[in-house]
mmCIF file of C-alpha atoms in Angstrom:
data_model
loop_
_atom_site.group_PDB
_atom_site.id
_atom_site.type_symbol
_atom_site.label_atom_id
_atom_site.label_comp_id
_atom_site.label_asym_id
_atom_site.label_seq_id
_atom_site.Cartn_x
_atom_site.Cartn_y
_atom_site.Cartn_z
ATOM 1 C CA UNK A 1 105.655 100.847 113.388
ATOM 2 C CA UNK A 2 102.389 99.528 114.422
ATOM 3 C CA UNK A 3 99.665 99.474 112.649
ATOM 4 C CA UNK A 4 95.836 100.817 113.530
ATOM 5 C CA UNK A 5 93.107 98.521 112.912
ATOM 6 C CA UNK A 6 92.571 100.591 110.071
ATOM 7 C CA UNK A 7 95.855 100.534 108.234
ATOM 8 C CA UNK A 8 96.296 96.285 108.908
ATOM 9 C CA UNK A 9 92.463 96.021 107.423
ATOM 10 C CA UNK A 10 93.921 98.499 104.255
ATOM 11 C CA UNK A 11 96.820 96.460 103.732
ATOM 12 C CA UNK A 12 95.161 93.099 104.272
ATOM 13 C CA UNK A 13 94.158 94.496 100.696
ATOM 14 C CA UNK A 14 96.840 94.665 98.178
ATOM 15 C CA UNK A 15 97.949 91.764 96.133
ATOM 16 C CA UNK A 16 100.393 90.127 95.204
ATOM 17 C CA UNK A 17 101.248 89.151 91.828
ATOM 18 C CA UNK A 18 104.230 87.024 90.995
ATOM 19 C CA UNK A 19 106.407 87.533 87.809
ATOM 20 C CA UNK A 20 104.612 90.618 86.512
ATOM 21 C CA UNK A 21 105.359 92.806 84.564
ATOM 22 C CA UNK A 22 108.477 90.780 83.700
ATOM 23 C CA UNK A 23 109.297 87.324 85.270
ATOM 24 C CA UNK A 24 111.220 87.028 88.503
ATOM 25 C CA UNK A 25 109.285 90.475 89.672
ATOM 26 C CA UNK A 26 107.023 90.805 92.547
ATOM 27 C CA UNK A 27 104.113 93.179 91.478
ATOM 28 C CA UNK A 28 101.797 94.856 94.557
ATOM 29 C CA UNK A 29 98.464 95.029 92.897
ATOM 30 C CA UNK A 30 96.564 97.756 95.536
ATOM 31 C CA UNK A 31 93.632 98.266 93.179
ATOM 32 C CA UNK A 32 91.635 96.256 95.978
ATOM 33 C CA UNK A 33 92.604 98.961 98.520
ATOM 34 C CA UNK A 34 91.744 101.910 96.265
ATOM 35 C CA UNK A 35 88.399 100.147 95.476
ATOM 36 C CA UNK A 36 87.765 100.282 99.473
ATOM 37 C CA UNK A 37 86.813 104.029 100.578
ATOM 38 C CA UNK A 38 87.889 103.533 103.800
ATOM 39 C CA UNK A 39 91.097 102.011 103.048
ATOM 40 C CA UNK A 40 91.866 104.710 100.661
ATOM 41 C CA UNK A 41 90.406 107.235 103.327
ATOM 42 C CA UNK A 42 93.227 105.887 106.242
ATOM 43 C CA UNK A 43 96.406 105.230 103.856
ATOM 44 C CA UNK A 44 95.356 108.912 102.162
ATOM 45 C CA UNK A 45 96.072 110.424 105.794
ATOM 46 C CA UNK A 46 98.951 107.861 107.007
ATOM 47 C CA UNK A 47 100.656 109.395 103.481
ATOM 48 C CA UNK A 48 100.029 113.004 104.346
ATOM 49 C CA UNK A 49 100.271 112.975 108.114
ATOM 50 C CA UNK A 50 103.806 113.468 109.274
ATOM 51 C CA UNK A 51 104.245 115.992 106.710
ATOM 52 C CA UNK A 52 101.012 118.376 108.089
ATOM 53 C CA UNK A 53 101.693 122.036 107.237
ATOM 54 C CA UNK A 54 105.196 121.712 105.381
ATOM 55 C CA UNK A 55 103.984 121.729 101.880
ATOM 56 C CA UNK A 56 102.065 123.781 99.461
ATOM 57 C CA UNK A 57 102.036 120.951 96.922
ATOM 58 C CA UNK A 58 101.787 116.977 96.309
ATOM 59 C CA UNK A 59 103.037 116.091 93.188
ATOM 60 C CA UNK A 60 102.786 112.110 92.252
ATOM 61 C CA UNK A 61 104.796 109.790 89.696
ATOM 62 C CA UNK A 62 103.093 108.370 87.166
ATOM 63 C CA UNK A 63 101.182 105.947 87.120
ATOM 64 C CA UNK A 64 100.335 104.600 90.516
ATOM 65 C CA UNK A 65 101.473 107.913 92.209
ATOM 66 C CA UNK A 66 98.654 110.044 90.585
ATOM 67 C CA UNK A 67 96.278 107.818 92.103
ATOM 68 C CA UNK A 68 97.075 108.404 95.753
ATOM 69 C CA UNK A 69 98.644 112.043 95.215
ATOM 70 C CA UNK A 70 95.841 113.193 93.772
ATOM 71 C CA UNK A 71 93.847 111.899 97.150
ATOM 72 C CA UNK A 72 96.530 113.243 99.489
ATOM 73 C CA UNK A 73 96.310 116.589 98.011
ATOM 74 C CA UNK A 74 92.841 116.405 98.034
ATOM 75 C CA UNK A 75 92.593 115.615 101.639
ATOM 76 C CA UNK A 76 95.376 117.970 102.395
ATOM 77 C CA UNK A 77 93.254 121.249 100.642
ATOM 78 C CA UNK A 78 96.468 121.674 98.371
ATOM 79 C CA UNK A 79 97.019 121.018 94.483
ATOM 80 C CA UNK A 80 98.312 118.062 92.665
ATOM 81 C CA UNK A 81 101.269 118.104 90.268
ATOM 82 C CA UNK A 82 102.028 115.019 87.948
ATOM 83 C CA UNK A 83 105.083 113.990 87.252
ATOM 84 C CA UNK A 84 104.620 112.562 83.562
ATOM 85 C CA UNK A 85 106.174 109.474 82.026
ATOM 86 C CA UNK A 86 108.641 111.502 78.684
ATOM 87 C CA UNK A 87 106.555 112.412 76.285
ATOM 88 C CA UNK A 88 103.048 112.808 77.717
ATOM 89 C CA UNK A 89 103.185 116.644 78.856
ATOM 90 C CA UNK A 90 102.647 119.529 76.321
ATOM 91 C CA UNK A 91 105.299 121.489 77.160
ATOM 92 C CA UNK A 92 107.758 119.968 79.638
ATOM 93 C CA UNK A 93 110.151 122.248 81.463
ATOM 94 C CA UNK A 94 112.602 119.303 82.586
ATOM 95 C CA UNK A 95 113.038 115.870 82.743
ATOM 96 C CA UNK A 96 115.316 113.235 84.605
ATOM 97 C CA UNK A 97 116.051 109.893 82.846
ATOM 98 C CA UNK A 98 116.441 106.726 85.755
ATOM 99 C CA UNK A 99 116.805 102.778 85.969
ATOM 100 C CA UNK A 100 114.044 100.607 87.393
ATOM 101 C CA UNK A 101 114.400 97.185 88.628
ATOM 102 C CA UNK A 102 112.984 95.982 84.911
ATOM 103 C CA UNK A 103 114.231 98.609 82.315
ATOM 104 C CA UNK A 104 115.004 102.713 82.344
ATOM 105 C CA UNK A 105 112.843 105.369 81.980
ATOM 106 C CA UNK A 106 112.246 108.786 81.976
ATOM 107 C CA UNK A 107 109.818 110.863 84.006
ATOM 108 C CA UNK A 108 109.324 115.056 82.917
ATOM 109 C CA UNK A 109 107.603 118.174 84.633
ATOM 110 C CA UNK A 110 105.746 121.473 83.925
ATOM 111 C CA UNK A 111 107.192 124.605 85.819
ATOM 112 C CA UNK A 112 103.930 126.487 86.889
ATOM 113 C CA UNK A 113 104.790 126.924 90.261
ATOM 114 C CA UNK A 114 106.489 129.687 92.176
ATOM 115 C CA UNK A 115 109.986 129.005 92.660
ATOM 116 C CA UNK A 116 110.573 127.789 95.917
ATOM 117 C CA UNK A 117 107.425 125.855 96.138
ATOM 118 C CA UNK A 118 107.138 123.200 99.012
ATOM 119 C CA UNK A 119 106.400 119.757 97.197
ATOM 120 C CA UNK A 120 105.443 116.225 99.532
ATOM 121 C CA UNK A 121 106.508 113.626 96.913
ATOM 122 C CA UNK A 122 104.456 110.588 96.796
ATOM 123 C CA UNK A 123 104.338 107.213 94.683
ATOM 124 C CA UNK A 124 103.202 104.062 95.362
ATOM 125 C CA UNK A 125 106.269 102.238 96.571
ATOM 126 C CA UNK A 126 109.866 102.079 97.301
ATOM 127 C CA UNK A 127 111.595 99.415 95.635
ATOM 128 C CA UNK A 128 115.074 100.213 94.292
ATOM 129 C CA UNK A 129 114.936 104.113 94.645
ATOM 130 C CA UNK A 130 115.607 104.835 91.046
ATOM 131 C CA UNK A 131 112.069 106.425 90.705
ATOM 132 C CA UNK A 132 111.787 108.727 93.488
ATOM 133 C CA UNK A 133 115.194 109.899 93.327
ATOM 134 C CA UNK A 134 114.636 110.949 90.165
ATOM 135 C CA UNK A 135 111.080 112.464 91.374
ATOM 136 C CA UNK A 136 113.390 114.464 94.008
ATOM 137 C CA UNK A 137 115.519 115.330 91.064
ATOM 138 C CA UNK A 138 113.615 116.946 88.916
ATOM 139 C CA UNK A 139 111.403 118.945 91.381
ATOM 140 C CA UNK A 140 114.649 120.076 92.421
ATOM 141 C CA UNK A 141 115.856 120.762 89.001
ATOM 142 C CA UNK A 142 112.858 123.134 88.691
ATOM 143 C CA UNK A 143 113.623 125.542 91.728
ATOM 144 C CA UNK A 144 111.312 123.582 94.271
ATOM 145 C CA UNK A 145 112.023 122.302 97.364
ATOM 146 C CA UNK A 146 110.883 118.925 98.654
ATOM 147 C CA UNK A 147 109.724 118.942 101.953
ATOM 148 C CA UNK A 148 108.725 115.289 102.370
ATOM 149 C CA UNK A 149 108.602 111.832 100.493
ATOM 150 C CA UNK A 150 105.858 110.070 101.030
ATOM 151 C CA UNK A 151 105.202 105.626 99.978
ATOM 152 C CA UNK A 152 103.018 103.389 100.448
ATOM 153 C CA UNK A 153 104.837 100.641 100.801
ATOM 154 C CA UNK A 154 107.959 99.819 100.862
ATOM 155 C CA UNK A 155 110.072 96.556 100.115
ATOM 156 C CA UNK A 156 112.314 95.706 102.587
ATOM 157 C CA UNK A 157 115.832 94.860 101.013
ATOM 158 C CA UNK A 158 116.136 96.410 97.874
ATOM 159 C CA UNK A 159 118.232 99.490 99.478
ATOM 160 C CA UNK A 160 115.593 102.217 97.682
ATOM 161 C CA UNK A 161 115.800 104.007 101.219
ATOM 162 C CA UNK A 162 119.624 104.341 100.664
ATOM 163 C CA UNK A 163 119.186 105.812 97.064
ATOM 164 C CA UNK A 164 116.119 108.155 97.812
ATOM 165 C CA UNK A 165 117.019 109.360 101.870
ATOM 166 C CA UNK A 166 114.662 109.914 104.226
ATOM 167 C CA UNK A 167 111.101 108.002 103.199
ATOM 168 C CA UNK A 168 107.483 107.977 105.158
ATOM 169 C CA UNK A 169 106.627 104.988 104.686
ATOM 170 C CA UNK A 170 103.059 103.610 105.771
ATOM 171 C CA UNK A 171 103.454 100.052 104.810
ATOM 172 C CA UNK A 172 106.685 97.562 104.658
ATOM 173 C CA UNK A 173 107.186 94.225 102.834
#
């Protein structure tokens, strides 16, 4: 895919930090790019746009995913569901334990929406798969249907793609 102007200026912005959080791991620091309002303005709608009209919902994986669900949904004139790290919701109606490239971890869910309930599922990037299949999971788990998974990046290699299916993905690396 090429890239606008636009989208090559927005990803000119994330950094890269070596051997964080644990050595040998590659972290993608995009806090420059959500500091930029038009960089967050252009990935927002390169996240949202093949998905236009099939979804009711976003719903983002903590932590990074809030961030640019919450903006997708925003921009898309729908609400914003979190999907919490375990014990960080009041009352959570489900939750899906998964592996991550570092460690394991466990994400959980309220059920306030109509079963049925189109969801675009976004986070930050696609790495090994373990998060967003587990995203996919659980909104599943819940009666939902996902419509659309959504990244802003992903890296190239790790076979996340494989684990998680079919993946939007505005940036690669």
């Amino acid at each position: 895919m090429t890239l606008t102007p636009a989208l090559a200026r927005a990803e000119s912005l994330i950094r890269s930090i070596p051997d964080h959080p644990e050595p040998g791991i590659l972290f993608r620091d995009i806090t420059p790019l959500l500091a930029d309002a038009e960089a967050l303005r252009v990935t927002t709608e390169a996240l949202i746009a093949p998905f236009t009209g099939e979804f009711d919902v976003v719903a983002g994986v903590e932590a990074r995913g809030f961030i640019l669900a919450g903006a997708a949904a925003i921009a898309a004139g729908t609400g914003f569901v979190p999907l919490r790290k375990a014990g960080r919701l009041p009352r959570p109606a489900a939750s899906v334990d998964y592996a991550l490239e570092y460690g394991t971890a466990t994400i959980e869910m309220h059920d306030d929406l109509p079963t049925g309930t189109r969801v675009l599922l976004i986070d930050d990037v696609l790495a090994t798969g373990g998060t967003l299949a587990a995203g996919r999971r659980l909104v599943e788990e819940l009666g939902y249907r996902v419509t659309g998974v959504s990244v802003l990046f992903e890296i190239d290699g790790l076979g996340g793609r494989g684990v998680v299916g079919d993946v939007h993905t505005v940036f690669h690396s």
